[in-house]
Coordinates of C-alpha atoms in Angstrom, one line a residue:
X285 CA -29.2 51.0 -16.0
X286 CA -25.9 49.4 -17.4
X287 CA -24.2 52.5 -18.7
X288 CA -24.5 56.2 -19.5
X289 CA -25.0 55.3 -23.1
X290 CA -28.0 53.2 -22.3
X291 CA -29.5 56.0 -20.3
X292 CA -29.0 58.4 -23.2
X293 CA -30.8 55.9 -25.5
X294 CA -33.7 55.8 -23.0
X295 CA -33.9 59.6 -23.0
X296 CA -33.9 59.7 -26.8
X297 CA -36.6 57.1 -26.9
X298 CA -39.0 59.2 -24.7
X299 CA -38.8 56.9 -21.7
X300 CA -38.5 60.0 -19.5
X301 CA -41.1 62.1 -21.1
X302 CA -40.4 65.1 -23.3
X303 CA -38.7 64.7 -26.6
X304 CA -35.1 66.1 -26.1
X305 CA -35.2 67.4 -29.6
X306 CA -37.9 69.9 -28.4
X307 CA -36.1 71.0 -25.2
X308 CA -33.7 73.8 -25.7
X309 CA -31.0 75.2 -23.5
X310 CA -31.5 78.9 -22.8
X311 CA -28.3 79.8 -20.9
X312 CA -24.8 78.2 -20.8
X313 CA -22.2 79.4 -18.3
X314 CA -19.1 78.4 -16.4
X315 CA -18.3 78.8 -12.7
X316 CA -14.6 79.0 -11.8
X317 CA -13.2 79.0 -8.3
X318 CA -9.9 78.8 -6.4
X319 CA -10.1 77.5 -2.9
X320 CA -7.7 77.5 0.1
X321 CA -9.5 77.0 3.4
X322 CA -8.0 78.6 6.5
X323 CA -5.9 76.1 8.3
X324 CA -5.4 73.8 5.3
X325 CA -2.0 73.3 3.8
X326 CA -3.1 73.4 0.2
X327 CA -5.7 74.6 -2.2
X328 CA -7.4 73.6 -5.5
X329 CA -9.2 74.9 -8.5
X330 CA -12.6 74.0 -9.9
X331 CA -14.4 74.9 -13.1
X332 CA -17.9 73.8 -13.9
X333 CA -20.0 74.0 -17.1
X334 CA -23.7 74.6 -16.4
X335 CA -26.7 74.6 -18.8
X336 CA -30.1 76.1 -18.0
X337 CA -33.1 74.2 -19.3
X338 CA -36.4 75.8 -18.2
X339 CA -36.1 76.0 -14.4
X340 CA -33.5 73.3 -14.2
X341 CA -29.7 73.6 -14.3
X342 CA -27.4 70.7 -15.3
X343 CA -23.7 70.7 -14.6
X344 CA -20.4 69.0 -15.4
X345 CA -17.0 69.8 -14.0
X346 CA -14.1 70.3 -16.4
X347 CA -10.4 70.7 -15.9
X348 CA -9.7 74.4 -15.4
X349 CA -9.2 76.4 -18.6
X350 CA -9.8 73.2 -20.7
X351 CA -13.2 74.1 -22.1
X352 CA -13.1 76.0 -25.4
X353 CA -14.9 79.4 -25.2
X354 CA -16.9 78.3 -28.3
X355 CA -18.5 75.5 -26.3
X356 CA -20.8 78.0 -24.5
X357 CA -21.9 79.4 -27.9
X358 CA -22.5 75.8 -29.1
X359 CA -24.8 75.2 -26.1
X360 CA -26.9 78.4 -25.9
X361 CA -30.1 77.9 -27.9
X362 CA -29.3 74.3 -28.9
X363 CA -31.6 71.4 -28.3
X364 CA -30.8 68.7 -25.7
X365 CA -30.8 66.2 -28.5
X366 CA -28.2 68.1 -30.4
X367 CA -26.0 68.5 -27.3
X368 CA -26.2 64.8 -26.5
X369 CA -24.2 64.4 -29.8
X370 CA -21.7 67.1 -29.0
X371 CA -18.0 66.1 -29.5
X372 CA -17.1 67.2 -25.9
X373 CA -18.1 64.7 -23.2
X374 CA -18.6 67.4 -20.5
X375 CA -21.2 69.1 -22.8
X376 CA -23.0 65.8 -23.3
X377 CA -23.1 65.1 -19.5
X378 CA -24.2 68.7 -18.7
X379 CA -27.0 68.4 -21.3
X380 CA -28.1 65.0 -19.9
X381 CA -28.0 66.3 -16.4
X382 CA -30.1 69.4 -17.3
X383 CA -32.7 67.3 -19.1
X384 CA -33.0 64.9 -16.1
X385 CA -33.1 67.7 -13.6
X386 CA -36.0 69.1 -15.7
X387 CA -38.0 65.8 -15.8
X388 CA -36.8 64.1 -12.6
X389 CA -36.1 66.9 -10.1
X390 CA -34.7 66.1 -6.6
X391 CA -38.0 65.6 -4.8
X392 CA -39.3 63.0 -2.3
X393 CA -41.6 61.7 -5.1
X394 CA -38.4 60.7 -7.0
X395 CA -36.7 59.2 -4.0
X396 CA -34.7 62.1 -2.7
X397 CA -34.2 62.9 0.9
X398 CA -33.4 66.6 1.5
X399 CA -30.5 67.3 3.9
X400 CA -29.9 70.9 5.0
X401 CA -26.3 72.2 4.9
X402 CA -26.3 75.1 7.4
X403 CA -24.9 78.5 6.9
X404 CA -21.2 79.1 7.7
X405 CA -17.8 79.6 6.3
X406 CA -16.6 77.4 3.4
X407 CA -14.7 75.0 5.6
X408 CA -17.5 74.5 8.0
X409 CA -20.0 73.8 5.2
X410 CA -17.5 71.5 3.5
X411 CA -17.1 69.4 6.7
X412 CA -20.8 69.3 7.3
X413 CA -21.4 68.1 3.8
X414 CA -18.7 65.5 4.2
X415 CA -20.4 64.0 7.2
X416 CA -23.6 63.7 5.3
X417 CA -21.8 62.0 2.4
X418 CA -19.9 59.5 4.5
X419 CA -23.1 58.6 6.4
X420 CA -24.2 57.0 3.1
X421 CA -21.6 54.3 3.4
X422 CA -22.8 51.0 4.9
X423 CA -23.6 51.3 8.6
X424 CA -21.5 48.2 9.3
X425 CA -18.4 50.2 8.4
X426 CA -16.2 49.3 5.5
X427 CA -12.5 48.6 6.3
X428 CA -11.0 50.3 3.3
X429 CA -12.7 52.8 1.0
X430 CA -11.4 53.8 -2.5
X431 CA -12.0 57.5 -2.6
X432 CA -12.1 58.7 -6.3
X433 CA -11.8 62.5 -6.5
X434 CA -9.9 63.6 -3.4
X435 CA -11.8 66.0 -1.1
X436 CA -9.9 66.5 2.1
X437 CA -13.0 67.0 4.2
X438 CA -14.2 63.5 3.2
X439 CA -10.8 62.0 4.1
X440 CA -10.9 63.8 7.4
X441 CA -14.3 62.3 8.1
X442 CA -13.2 58.8 7.2
X443 CA -10.2 59.3 9.5
X444 CA -12.4 60.4 12.4
X445 CA -14.4 57.2 12.0
X446 CA -11.4 55.0 11.9
X447 CA -12.1 53.9 8.3
X448 CA -9.1 53.2 6.1
X449 CA -9.0 54.7 2.6
X450 CA -7.1 54.8 -0.7
X451 CA -7.1 58.3 -2.2
X452 CA -7.2 58.5 -5.9
X453 CA -7.3 61.4 -8.3
X454 CA -6.2 61.9 -11.9
X455 CA -4.2 64.9 -10.7
X456 CA -2.1 62.8 -8.3
X457 CA -0.2 64.7 -5.6
X458 CA -0.6 64.2 -1.9
X459 CA -3.4 64.5 0.7
X460 CA -3.5 67.0 3.5
X461 CA -1.8 64.4 5.6
X462 CA 1.0 63.7 3.1
X463 CA -0.4 60.5 1.8
X464 CA 0.3 59.8 -1.9
X465 CA -2.7 60.1 -4.2
X466 CA -3.0 57.2 -6.6
X467 CA -3.9 58.0 -10.2
X468 CA -5.3 54.6 -11.4
X469 CA -8.5 53.8 -9.6
X470 CA -9.1 50.6 -11.5
X471 CA -5.8 49.2 -10.1
X472 CA -7.1 49.7 -6.5
X473 CA -10.6 48.3 -6.9
X474 CA -9.8 44.8 -5.8
X475 CA -8.2 46.0 -2.6
X476 CA -11.1 48.0 -1.3
X477 CA -14.5 47.0 0.1
X478 CA -16.4 50.2 -0.7
X479 CA -16.1 53.1 -3.2
X480 CA -16.7 56.8 -2.6
X481 CA -16.5 58.6 -5.9
X482 CA -17.1 62.1 -7.3
X483 CA -19.6 62.8 -10.0
X484 CA -16.6 64.3 -11.9
X485 CA -16.0 60.7 -13.0
X486 CA -18.9 61.1 -15.4
X487 CA -17.2 64.0 -17.1
X488 CA -13.8 62.4 -17.5
X489 CA -15.0 59.0 -18.6
X490 CA -13.9 57.0 -15.6
X491 CA -17.3 56.3 -14.1
X492 CA -18.1 53.1 -16.1
X493 CA -15.3 50.9 -14.7
X494 CA -16.4 51.8 -11.2
X495 CA -20.1 51.0 -12.0
X496 CA -19.2 47.7 -13.7
X497 CA -17.0 46.6 -10.7
X498 CA -19.7 47.5 -8.2
X499 CA -22.5 45.8 -10.1
X500 CA -20.4 42.7 -10.6
X501 CA -19.0 42.3 -7.1
X502 CA -21.7 44.0 -4.9
X503 CA -19.1 46.5 -3.6
X504 CA -21.0 49.6 -2.2
X505 CA -20.6 52.5 -4.6
X506 CA -21.5 55.9 -3.1
X507 CA -21.4 58.9 -5.4
X508 CA -21.1 62.5 -4.3
X509 CA -22.2 64.6 -7.2
X510 CA -22.3 68.2 -8.3
X511 CA -21.5 66.9 -11.8
X512 CA -24.5 64.8 -12.9
X513 CA -26.5 65.1 -9.8
X514 CA -29.7 64.1 -11.7
X515 CA -27.9 61.5 -13.8
X516 CA -26.4 59.3 -11.0
X517 CA -29.7 58.5 -9.2
X518 CA -30.7 56.7 -12.3
X519 CA -28.0 54.1 -11.5
X520 CA -29.3 53.2 -8.1
X521 CA -29.7 49.4 -7.8
X522 CA -27.6 48.9 -10.9
X523 CA -24.2 49.3 -9.2
X524 CA -24.7 52.6 -7.4
X525 CA -25.8 52.1 -3.8
X526 CA -26.3 55.7 -2.7
X527 CA -26.0 59.3 -4.1
X528 CA -25.4 62.7 -2.5
X529 CA -26.8 65.0 -5.1
X530 CA -25.9 68.6 -5.1
X531 CA -27.3 70.6 -8.0
X532 CA -26.4 74.2 -8.8
X533 CA -26.0 76.5 -6.8
X534 CA -23.2 74.6 -5.1
X535 CA -22.4 74.9 -1.4
X536 CA -19.2 76.9 -2.0
X537 CA -20.9 79.7 -3.8
X538 CA -22.3 81.4 -0.7
X539 CA -22.4 81.1 3.1
X540 CA -26.2 80.7 3.5
X541 CA -28.0 77.5 4.2
X542 CA -28.4 75.1 1.3
X543 CA -29.7 71.6 0.5
X544 CA -28.1 68.4 -0.7
X545 CA -30.4 65.5 -1.7
X546 CA -29.5 62.0 -0.6
X547 CA -30.7 58.8 -2.3
X548 CA -30.2 55.2 -1.0
X549 CA -27.8 54.3 1.8
X550 CA -28.7 52.6 5.0
X551 CA -29.0 55.8 7.2

């Protein structure tokens, strides 16, 4: 699959089954959180748009307070086909994710390997998830990983394994260890031998350059995805080497056990 646009064209053509013009979103909602783990120096905010299609929920992260309230009204009751033409990219991605969750759920039949995230406080669960994500990098161990979408638990896990990294996030700033966070991922691609990227790249339009680089150079590209968890497995073998898919409800919503679904990787 060369691009998200090509995937959308396949969905419209019926390649995945049901006509998206006949599939309607019943519920649209946002989830907003502020996080500051005990023992961590800083915190962050998240906001996610989610769409309910039958039993499936598709999601796309947005910048906090950036989504117009009218977007929820646009989505509720609309067909997937209509939402794939919506002017807001996060709405289009959430609709695509909901459709693909509906027709290609995260099951072993579709290539997913369930991985339980045990109960615990938010930091414990974040660290456990981080280990499961970093395990998807090549077993030989890359020397320098471009991390797109800074999650301190992921950086902590890379540090514990002696793997170098370049943190990159559109927000900039600094990591928990005072390292400067780059804002231009494309400028760092040539200097790294693996990429660990958030599904949020789908919603802000920065995914395609990462995919193109990985497909062209063979650089391992591992995606960790709450945004587009059902979208990104469609790119396995076409630039994406592995995916940690985490559909709604996300691990930070409660302290009980949950499941992430891993695709690809060597472990």
